[in-house]
XYZ file of C-alpha atoms in Angstrom:
653
model
C -0.027 0.014 -0.041
C 2.757 2.439 0.835
C 4.461 1.844 -2.585
C 1.072 2.468 -4.441
C 0.465 5.731 -2.451
C 4.097 6.879 -3.182
C 3.552 6.288 -6.936
C 0.378 8.327 -7.018
C 1.762 11.161 -5.256
C 4.702 11.274 -7.632
C 2.253 11.210 -10.613
C 0.366 14.104 -9.247
C 3.458 16.226 -8.751
C 4.621 15.500 -12.297
C 1.141 16.559 -13.627
C 1.048 19.751 -11.766
C 4.595 20.916 -12.035
C 5.898 23.397 -14.765
C 8.083 22.073 -17.520
C 11.650 21.845 -16.411
C 14.519 23.581 -18.185
C 16.304 21.517 -20.665
C 19.364 21.435 -18.607
C 17.518 19.360 -15.944
C 16.308 16.810 -18.541
C 19.286 14.401 -17.852
C 18.863 14.471 -14.116
C 15.131 13.858 -14.411
C 15.767 10.755 -16.459
C 18.170 9.446 -13.857
C 15.706 10.152 -11.140
C 12.889 8.142 -13.087
C 15.296 5.365 -13.563
C 16.039 5.225 -9.830
C 12.259 5.378 -9.048
C 11.518 2.582 -11.382
C 14.411 0.330 -10.121
C 13.416 1.136 -6.476
C 9.725 0.335 -7.190
C 10.976 -3.060 -8.915
C 13.110 -3.994 -6.078
C 10.359 -3.137 -3.394
C 7.884 -4.927 -5.420
C 10.204 -8.018 -5.642
C 10.793 -7.964 -1.894
C 7.028 -7.844 -1.330
C 6.505 -10.757 -3.584
C 9.321 -12.818 -2.070
C 7.928 -12.065 1.467
C 4.489 -13.282 0.489
C 5.824 -16.602 -1.061
C 7.934 -17.264 2.055
C 4.962 -16.660 4.386
C 2.804 -18.940 2.193
C 5.527 -21.553 2.267
C 5.753 -21.338 6.004
C 2.097 -21.846 6.552
C 1.430 -24.424 3.663
C 0.877 -28.076 4.460
C 2.103 -30.326 1.685
C -0.237 -32.856 0.443
C 1.766 -35.886 1.671
C -0.095 -39.245 1.956
C -0.280 -39.055 5.844
C -1.509 -35.442 5.826
C -4.116 -36.150 3.232
C -5.394 -39.009 5.380
C -5.561 -36.773 8.395
C -7.693 -34.204 6.539
C -10.549 -36.685 6.575
C -10.140 -36.628 10.432
C -11.615 -33.498 11.726
C -11.667 -34.818 15.342
C -7.852 -34.297 15.624
C -7.555 -30.657 14.566
C -9.909 -28.141 13.239
C -8.414 -25.112 11.401
C -10.057 -22.022 12.739
C -11.059 -19.079 10.590
C -11.256 -15.589 11.796
C -14.652 -14.114 12.225
C -13.524 -10.538 11.688
C -15.030 -9.656 8.236
C -12.470 -6.775 7.803
C -9.755 -9.294 7.254
C -11.546 -10.784 4.430
C -11.740 -7.779 2.251
C -9.631 -5.393 0.556
C -7.193 -5.299 -2.541
C -4.280 -6.567 -0.400
C -6.308 -9.585 0.913
C -7.565 -10.521 -2.493
C -4.069 -10.121 -4.059
C -2.504 -12.521 -1.232
C -5.423 -14.933 -1.796
C -4.729 -15.156 -5.531
C -0.928 -15.392 -5.148
C -1.409 -18.113 -2.605
C -3.604 -20.164 -4.906
C -0.993 -19.864 -7.769
C 1.967 -20.817 -5.521
C -0.122 -23.609 -3.927
C -0.699 -25.101 -7.491
C 3.036 -24.885 -8.376
C 4.150 -26.523 -5.057
C 1.440 -29.257 -5.338
C 2.519 -30.011 -8.808
C 6.141 -30.134 -7.852
C 5.365 -32.520 -4.916
C 3.693 -34.989 -7.378
C 6.260 -34.684 -10.014
C 9.359 -34.623 -7.734
C 8.232 -36.624 -4.774
C 11.807 -37.656 -3.771
C 13.011 -33.946 -3.788
C 11.140 -33.071 -0.653
C 13.625 -34.628 1.731
C 13.674 -34.395 5.547
C 15.420 -30.780 5.472
C 12.549 -29.357 3.430
C 9.856 -31.162 5.360
C 9.928 -28.539 8.165
C 7.787 -26.399 6.167
C 5.046 -28.688 6.061
C 3.727 -27.944 9.539
C 4.321 -25.849 12.620
C 7.791 -26.199 14.212
C 6.328 -28.069 17.210
C 4.538 -30.614 14.959
C 7.446 -31.472 12.750
C 8.727 -34.478 14.720
C 5.320 -36.035 14.684
C 4.885 -35.903 10.814
C 8.476 -36.699 10.047
C 8.274 -39.911 12.199
C 5.103 -40.838 10.655
C 6.530 -40.351 7.250
C 9.628 -42.281 8.199
C 7.590 -45.220 9.655
C 6.230 -45.682 6.019
C 9.484 -45.698 4.546
C 10.551 -48.463 1.980
C 13.779 -48.963 3.951
C 12.967 -51.514 6.740
C 15.876 -49.923 8.871
C 14.302 -46.513 8.658
C 10.754 -47.942 9.611
C 12.345 -49.622 12.790
C 14.295 -46.530 13.752
C 11.102 -44.528 13.476
C 9.256 -46.890 15.791
C 12.123 -46.843 18.217
C 12.209 -43.108 18.324
C 8.452 -42.881 18.799
C 8.433 -45.333 21.724
C 11.147 -43.290 23.352
C 9.322 -40.079 23.207
C 7.655 -39.036 26.427
C 7.385 -35.216 26.150
C 4.760 -34.831 23.509
C 1.258 -33.493 24.200
C -1.678 -35.809 24.540
C -3.091 -34.914 20.920
C 0.322 -35.694 19.358
C 0.172 -39.191 20.444
C -3.381 -39.397 19.362
C -2.400 -38.204 16.064
C 0.173 -40.975 15.687
C -2.527 -43.469 17.022
C -4.919 -42.445 14.228
C -2.553 -41.959 11.307
C 0.015 -44.817 11.740
C -0.299 -47.999 9.819
C -0.887 -51.457 11.377
C 2.812 -52.373 11.135
C 3.810 -49.388 13.190
C 1.072 -49.923 15.768
C 2.176 -53.434 16.354
C 5.737 -52.302 16.490
C 4.762 -49.746 19.168
C 2.915 -52.503 21.087
C 5.955 -54.599 21.110
C 8.268 -51.499 22.281
C 8.818 -51.639 25.937
C 8.857 -47.975 26.623
C 5.816 -47.161 24.465
C 3.354 -44.675 26.016
C -0.166 -46.356 26.011
C -1.597 -43.030 24.454
C -0.305 -44.329 21.159
C -3.237 -46.802 21.311
C -6.754 -45.941 20.635
C -9.509 -47.533 22.660
C -10.988 -50.549 20.850
C -14.101 -49.573 18.680
C -17.478 -49.906 20.407
C -18.697 -53.517 20.467
C -21.922 -54.627 19.108
C -24.737 -54.963 21.454
C -26.003 -58.448 22.554
C -29.138 -59.617 20.674
C -32.464 -59.270 22.343
C -33.076 -62.078 24.771
C -29.640 -63.343 24.439
C -26.519 -63.692 26.694
C -22.702 -64.109 26.338
C -23.112 -67.840 27.151
C -25.739 -68.208 24.481
C -23.639 -66.369 21.856
C -20.611 -68.368 22.559
C -22.764 -71.539 22.081
C -23.925 -70.260 18.702
C -20.328 -69.442 17.736
C -19.317 -73.088 18.603
C -22.411 -74.485 16.579
C -21.415 -72.409 13.529
C -17.833 -74.070 13.319
C -17.362 -77.340 11.478
C -18.265 -80.457 13.649
C -17.068 -83.268 11.374
C -13.759 -84.701 10.711
C -12.464 -83.368 14.095
C -10.010 -84.649 16.595
C -11.623 -86.670 19.298
C -10.794 -84.193 21.968
C -12.038 -81.174 19.897
C -15.262 -83.073 19.620
C -15.227 -83.859 23.409
C -14.667 -80.249 24.467
C -17.286 -79.051 21.887
C -19.947 -81.278 22.984
C -19.129 -80.666 26.684
C -19.594 -76.989 26.205
C -22.812 -77.292 24.282
C -24.441 -79.900 26.306
C -23.312 -79.636 29.980
C -23.712 -77.019 32.609
C -21.004 -76.478 35.186
C -23.209 -78.033 37.817
C -24.015 -81.259 36.043
C -20.446 -81.563 34.895
C -19.334 -81.346 38.661
C -21.838 -83.892 39.619
C -20.721 -86.182 36.823
C -16.909 -85.737 37.547
C -17.250 -85.497 41.273
C -14.020 -85.655 43.358
C -11.339 -84.587 41.137
C -8.200 -83.092 42.629
C -5.043 -81.423 41.457
C -2.008 -79.279 42.663
C -2.989 -76.672 40.042
C 0.438 -76.693 38.533
C 2.607 -77.567 41.495
C 3.783 -80.736 40.093
C 1.663 -83.664 41.764
C -1.957 -84.160 42.426
C -3.428 -85.198 45.784
C -6.710 -86.435 46.994
C -8.310 -83.617 49.193
C -11.878 -84.591 48.820
C -14.031 -86.839 46.648
C -17.040 -84.537 47.149
C -15.944 -81.093 46.260
C -14.828 -79.741 42.797
C -13.962 -76.051 41.899
C -17.032 -74.558 40.237
C -16.650 -73.566 36.520
C -18.743 -71.404 34.410
C -20.200 -72.225 30.985
C -17.987 -69.601 29.518
C -14.995 -71.724 30.716
C -16.114 -74.796 28.738
C -16.862 -72.876 25.697
C -13.283 -71.249 25.642
C -11.754 -74.626 26.154
C -13.588 -75.727 23.017
C -12.582 -72.653 21.068
C -9.134 -72.951 21.992
C -8.997 -76.398 20.425
C -10.776 -75.137 17.318
C -8.498 -72.199 17.072
C -5.561 -74.533 16.372
C -7.179 -75.222 12.981
C -6.594 -72.419 10.396
C -10.053 -72.767 8.609
C -11.820 -72.742 11.901
C -10.046 -69.432 12.684
C -11.596 -67.918 9.512
C -15.089 -69.075 10.562
C -14.431 -67.702 14.155
C -13.457 -64.152 12.591
C -16.330 -64.202 10.019
C -18.986 -64.985 12.641
C -17.993 -62.127 14.873
C -15.684 -64.023 17.224
C -13.179 -61.234 17.619
C -15.764 -58.882 19.188
C -17.464 -61.559 21.157
C -14.140 -62.673 22.728
C -13.265 -59.126 23.562
C -16.638 -58.591 25.171
C -15.952 -61.644 27.389
C -12.372 -60.358 28.067
C -13.620 -57.104 29.398
C -16.538 -58.731 31.199
C -14.099 -60.890 33.314
C -11.507 -58.487 34.284
C -11.344 -59.950 37.766
C -11.126 -63.531 36.342
C -7.571 -64.038 35.080
C -8.150 -67.633 33.932
C -10.845 -66.504 31.377
C -8.710 -63.620 30.139
C -5.770 -65.966 29.541
C -7.930 -68.428 27.627
C -9.169 -65.493 25.413
C -5.756 -64.377 24.729
C -4.708 -68.077 23.790
C -7.474 -68.044 21.259
C -6.373 -64.573 19.771
C -2.714 -65.897 19.821
C -3.709 -69.002 17.910
C -5.633 -66.887 15.405
C -2.699 -64.572 15.003
C -0.680 -67.435 13.432
C -2.722 -66.863 10.399
C -1.468 -63.730 8.574
C -4.462 -63.083 6.545
C -6.323 -62.358 9.808
C -3.844 -59.813 11.104
C -5.807 -56.977 9.573
C -9.094 -58.092 11.243
C -7.405 -58.564 14.544
C -5.920 -55.060 14.458
C -9.244 -53.313 13.267
C -11.053 -55.026 16.178
C -8.768 -53.323 18.738
C -7.039 -56.206 20.013
C -3.481 -54.582 19.663
C -4.483 -51.935 22.132
C -5.528 -54.521 24.512
C -2.351 -56.668 24.251
C -0.245 -53.494 24.502
C -1.637 -52.841 27.927
C -1.484 -56.522 28.962
C 2.107 -57.014 27.959
C 3.198 -54.486 30.363
C 1.291 -56.162 33.376
C 3.350 -57.091 36.252
C 1.582 -60.605 36.142
C 4.004 -62.790 34.290
C 1.306 -65.215 32.866
C -0.873 -62.276 31.493
C 2.185 -60.466 30.148
C 3.363 -63.742 28.489
C 0.216 -64.492 26.816
C 0.043 -60.883 25.345
C 3.670 -61.175 24.385
C 3.016 -64.380 22.400
C 0.068 -62.765 20.428
C 1.991 -59.723 19.635
C 5.020 -61.533 18.299
C 2.784 -63.517 16.155
C 1.351 -60.438 14.638
C 4.855 -58.783 14.385
C 6.123 -59.797 10.915
C 8.464 -56.928 10.687
C 10.981 -58.249 13.249
C 9.878 -61.779 14.172
C 10.235 -64.659 11.702
C 9.209 -67.394 14.166
C 5.621 -68.359 15.057
C 4.768 -69.289 18.612
C 1.987 -72.024 18.632
C -0.293 -72.594 21.600
C 1.796 -73.518 24.650
C 5.047 -72.091 23.470
C 5.874 -68.918 25.517
C 8.799 -66.619 25.165
C 9.780 -65.312 28.778
C 12.401 -63.002 27.390
C 12.673 -60.945 25.410
C 8.937 -60.184 25.333
C 9.461 -56.821 23.453
C 11.502 -55.655 20.668
C 15.209 -55.450 21.884
C 18.175 -53.737 20.425
C 20.587 -56.221 22.053
C 20.948 -59.454 19.644
C 19.884 -62.706 21.004
C 22.761 -65.165 20.785
C 21.428 -68.332 22.435
C 18.129 -70.132 23.609
C 17.341 -71.592 26.866
C 14.204 -73.977 26.918
C 12.307 -74.991 29.948
C 10.317 -78.193 29.820
C 8.123 -78.880 32.896
C 7.043 -82.369 34.176
C 4.044 -84.356 35.160
C 1.117 -82.121 36.255
C 3.295 -79.034 35.874
C 3.039 -75.781 34.010
C 5.009 -73.358 31.859
C 5.144 -70.671 34.587
C 4.261 -72.200 38.116
C 6.693 -74.991 37.832
C 9.522 -72.446 37.745
C 8.481 -70.186 40.503
C 10.407 -69.456 43.663
C 10.054 -71.959 46.533
C 7.136 -70.764 48.760
C 7.468 -69.887 52.423
C 5.776 -67.371 54.686
C 8.497 -64.817 54.500
C 8.541 -65.293 50.682
C 4.776 -64.843 50.385
C 5.174 -61.618 52.294
C 7.828 -60.271 49.839
C 5.704 -61.428 47.017
C 2.980 -59.187 48.347
C 5.316 -56.229 48.490
C 6.264 -56.898 44.792
C 10.058 -57.229 45.278
C 11.020 -59.486 42.396
C 14.585 -59.747 43.443
C 13.434 -61.433 46.554
C 10.353 -63.214 45.309
C 9.332 -64.143 41.791
C 6.592 -66.295 40.333
C 8.788 -67.369 37.554
C 12.563 -67.143 38.049
C 13.584 -67.750 34.506
C 11.640 -64.579 33.604
C 12.868 -62.588 36.329
C 16.320 -63.646 37.484
C 17.754 -65.430 34.425
C 16.628 -62.702 31.960
C 18.519 -60.142 34.135
C 21.717 -62.086 34.544
C 21.746 -63.187 30.750
C 19.955 -60.663 28.700
C 21.400 -62.055 25.449
C 19.390 -65.343 25.816
C 15.953 -65.924 24.498
C 14.165 -67.971 27.302
C 11.254 -70.150 26.240
C 8.983 -72.173 28.355
C 6.565 -74.682 26.971
C 3.233 -75.983 28.446
C 1.391 -79.305 27.565
C -1.463 -81.119 29.261
C -0.624 -84.148 31.524
C -2.429 -86.101 33.966
C -1.609 -88.709 36.875
C -4.749 -90.507 36.482
C -7.227 -91.002 33.641
C -9.895 -89.646 36.014
C -8.185 -86.356 36.042
C -7.487 -86.113 32.207
C -8.889 -83.026 30.652
C -9.865 -85.101 27.680
C -10.490 -88.684 28.356
C -10.028 -89.737 24.839
C -6.469 -88.266 24.940
C -3.786 -90.824 25.818
C -0.532 -89.585 24.620
C 2.661 -91.342 25.064
C 6.068 -89.822 25.724
C 6.911 -90.511 22.040
C 3.715 -88.819 20.759
C 4.173 -85.749 23.030
C 7.888 -85.431 22.011
C 7.025 -85.245 18.256
C 4.212 -82.803 18.960
C 6.509 -80.493 21.013
C 9.395 -80.844 18.644
C 7.342 -79.417 15.660
C 6.079 -76.482 17.877
C 9.454 -75.650 19.013
C 11.078 -75.885 15.405
C 8.301 -73.508 14.155
C 9.430 -71.192 17.023
C 12.926 -71.123 15.556
C 14.398 -73.439 18.167
C 17.619 -74.969 16.512
C 18.632 -71.714 14.774
C 20.732 -70.844 17.662
C 23.088 -72.538 20.352
C 20.766 -73.758 23.128
C 20.472 -75.430 26.438
C 17.425 -77.616 27.676
C 16.372 -77.291 31.125
C 13.758 -79.953 32.359
C 12.048 -81.213 35.576
C 10.759 -84.800 36.100
C 9.048 -86.316 33.131
C 10.024 -83.231 31.199
C 13.487 -84.561 31.026
C 12.275 -87.778 29.249
C 10.521 -85.713 26.771
C 13.883 -83.806 26.063
C 15.689 -87.136 25.584
C 13.019 -88.380 23.177
C 12.959 -85.075 21.239
C 16.682 -85.103 20.725
C 16.667 -88.733 19.567
C 13.776 -88.180 17.058
C 15.491 -85.122 15.879
C 18.541 -87.003 15.145
C 16.535 -89.145 12.794
C 15.115 -86.285 10.626
C 17.355 -84.425 8.436
C 15.143 -81.247 8.584
C 15.765 -81.097 12.402
C 19.670 -81.542 12.202
C 20.126 -77.999 13.546
C 18.339 -78.921 16.784
C 21.123 -81.433 17.436
C 24.013 -79.516 16.142
C 23.200 -76.441 18.194
C 22.369 -78.324 21.450
C 25.008 -77.455 23.970
C 23.827 -78.968 27.153
C 21.098 -80.216 29.312
C 20.053 -79.700 32.922
C 17.905 -82.438 34.542
C 15.861 -81.576 37.688
C 15.138 -84.873 39.419
C 14.326 -86.807 36.095
C 13.499 -90.466 36.587
C 15.927 -91.955 33.995
C 15.368 -95.392 35.575
C 11.870 -95.071 36.619
C 9.870 -93.610 39.500
C 8.415 -94.930 42.752
C 5.244 -92.781 41.854
C 4.470 -95.243 38.952
C 4.895 -98.148 41.309
C 2.607 -96.575 43.942
C 0.046 -95.699 41.413
C -0.102 -99.237 40.107
C -0.300 -100.684 43.659
C -3.489 -98.687 44.302
C -4.921 -98.893 40.718
C -8.349 -99.223 42.021
C -8.208 -95.622 43.332
C -5.995 -93.816 40.763
C -6.322 -95.450 37.462
C -2.864 -94.350 36.364
C -2.483 -92.569 33.151
C -0.309 -93.645 30.247
C 2.245 -91.029 31.298
C 2.545 -92.577 34.873
C 2.673 -96.212 33.335
C 5.638 -95.135 31.296
C 7.550 -93.988 34.369
C 7.527 -97.787 35.740
C 10.920 -99.158 36.580
C 10.006 -102.186 34.461
C 8.808 -100.154 31.537
C 10.646 -101.431 28.192
C 10.091 -98.068 26.580
C 11.935 -96.220 29.437
C 14.815 -98.538 29.529
C 15.266 -98.258 25.627
C 15.083 -94.473 25.854
C 17.714 -94.472 28.543
C 20.230 -96.834 26.729
C 19.816 -95.096 23.326
C 20.159 -91.513 24.752
C 23.152 -92.322 26.823
C 25.029 -93.608 23.903
C 23.883 -90.631 21.739
C 24.680 -87.942 24.406
C 28.367 -89.497 24.759
C 28.683 -89.467 20.963
C 27.683 -85.712 20.752
C 29.613 -84.825 23.714
C 26.669 -82.832 25.342
C 27.337 -81.076 28.596
C 25.034 -82.541 31.372
C 24.138 -81.343 34.808
C 21.809 -83.537 37.057
C 20.080 -82.464 40.207
C 18.327 -84.896 42.576
C 16.030 -84.545 45.653
C 16.906 -86.027 48.919
C 13.689 -85.417 50.803
C 10.295 -87.259 50.444
C 7.244 -85.502 48.994
C 3.975 -85.314 50.835
C 1.046 -86.423 48.734
C -2.084 -85.160 50.671
C -1.742 -85.244 54.246
C -1.066 -89.050 54.957
C 1.141 -90.199 52.136
C 4.718 -89.482 51.991
C 6.786 -90.657 48.882
C 10.414 -90.317 47.652
C 9.437 -89.708 44.021
C 12.689 -89.920 42.309
C 15.411 -91.661 44.194
C 19.230 -90.760 43.682
C 19.962 -93.981 41.579
C 17.096 -93.193 39.185
C 18.188 -89.491 38.747
C 21.743 -90.648 37.573
C 21.823 -90.376 33.695
C 25.274 -92.015 33.561
C 27.122 -88.855 32.384
C 27.542 -85.270 33.952
C 27.564 -84.254 37.567
C 25.055 -85.533 39.929
C 24.365 -83.042 42.775
C 22.028 -84.138 45.574
C 19.811 -81.148 47.141
C 18.037 -81.183 50.450
C 14.494 -80.526 48.948
C 11.594 -82.610 47.754
C 10.441 -83.328 44.178
C 8.294 -80.306 43.966
C 11.098 -77.921 45.118
C 13.965 -79.268 43.249
C 13.385 -76.671 40.493
C 12.363 -73.959 42.825
C 15.283 -71.942 44.323
C 14.612 -70.299 47.746
C 16.251 -67.104 46.765
C 18.545 -65.696 43.874
C 21.692 -66.453 45.719
C 20.672 -69.903 46.676
C 23.091 -72.757 45.514
C 20.451 -74.316 43.180
C 20.075 -71.205 41.116
C 23.667 -70.095 41.167
C 24.914 -73.508 40.115
C 22.194 -73.582 37.279
C 23.514 -69.979 36.080
C 27.090 -71.033 36.292
C 26.322 -74.059 33.975
C 24.534 -71.852 31.367
C 27.225 -69.257 31.383
C 30.156 -71.884 31.085
C 28.377 -73.972 28.438
C 27.399 -71.051 26.299
C 30.529 -69.077 26.921
C 31.952 -68.966 23.422
C 28.572 -68.341 21.813
C 27.736 -65.441 24.102
C 31.161 -63.932 23.444
C 30.559 -64.147 19.566
């Protein structure tokens, strides 16, 4: 405006002034040239200023920003209500100029996409927004290393405003979302709440919808146990089942069952039976497709939220989702239904079982950094998140008869320890010492614990039709472990009781299969905790009172006169000597109480002697031989020493 006014004044002076003398003509021409040049320079400066101002406020049409323009619930661009700002020659000129420059820049962005590198991206948004959009853009890079670095930087950011985390949550792709869920330090604000769940049908209930979901699944050509669990869920109530089964007993994962009462059974809800059946169905890929198509993901989420105070139900739900995540074509459905947000919160839980189930599901979803697939019953205790430190070796934990993937490996219980457990001091009490202590002492290890169903008595069998021998179970576990990448790294096997027999059988079977040769070549050592290499008194005791216990097939195979057990011992001893495996044997010296009246030395010293390796007696019973009293106890420290010495060269490399 000042330039235009100056020009008008000059013109008026020229028009009203008298003709100058001829001697002044030359100076007048010079002055006119100066005026013209000055006007041109001032005009150029004005134009440059407007272009720079537009460039600073302009948002380039990148793919991420275009997507965000459709989401007004993040940010709404405000427009001034002062009408005086929207009128006048200057406003109109700037408006037209901005339109022209915007078209030029937009066309350049389409033609020369690669030219807008990171240094130029700072003009896309306000200064305090640059990091958000740059990381979003980087997370979609064609370079895998750049994508991983972007996720790492996002997970380590803790100073953003709430809405900035929400921008990432709404704009990132599933690959980035899963990566954030598997990052240890990620802020939970990166994850949007799951979408609203559909309402239950009129005159319906969770139990009824679960039954309908089961009915919709294929019922023919099924494994006998799948048929058993399905029919049980569809036809029996918890009360009638309790009456029918009356008087069953169990340690609940402690290692051995005992007869407390023949008239009481823990009550179970119909949801539990349905979930047991769905777990079996979810092990079949085509059945997973049916579960997803019939709204199973939403129904299971509703059940999960309904039973927040019932960890067993939540763990069973996560087992099903983890099994479904083995099928990559279902990943998008799992992400859309909001399960990643739920798992991201669960994996940070202080409860090791809950965190481990969530970690398994997320690992099966993460195809960016995880090549392995963790089938039902295979749990990674460490690392459960993406880790910058490379994993150099594996340690595998195999529980025994009536054991479990977590409880078998807990710290030995006592009144003092239970008090420390309540205080939450994991250095003094842990519910799973491989997860807490070993992972801290050897962070370069991948620690895996497996779980499989066993029973002492056919009365107690979860599936009456399921009678699996040691040979059958070893093949089943071997296939699962190979799918999890076991054999790709140096490894040590750690086993308790019957689990040691499974390890021996797995290694013998792997030696006969060329595709399993890496399992043998990478086995460095084995630790046996009270493994009955030559049989167990438990089997003799069970046979003697057969009318009471009806011993299961697993127990019968533990008999001292079992031909299969003797063949297994002879074959493995020769094989282990040939392969020069490092072996460490622990054995109990105290009897184990079974119930309040029966005292039994389950595995005597002579039976725990493999024939190679050190044999160390420990003054504990059969249940506590794999449960150290504390971190500095001899049992744990000797185990740690064996692992470090056996894997010394591999950990150094």
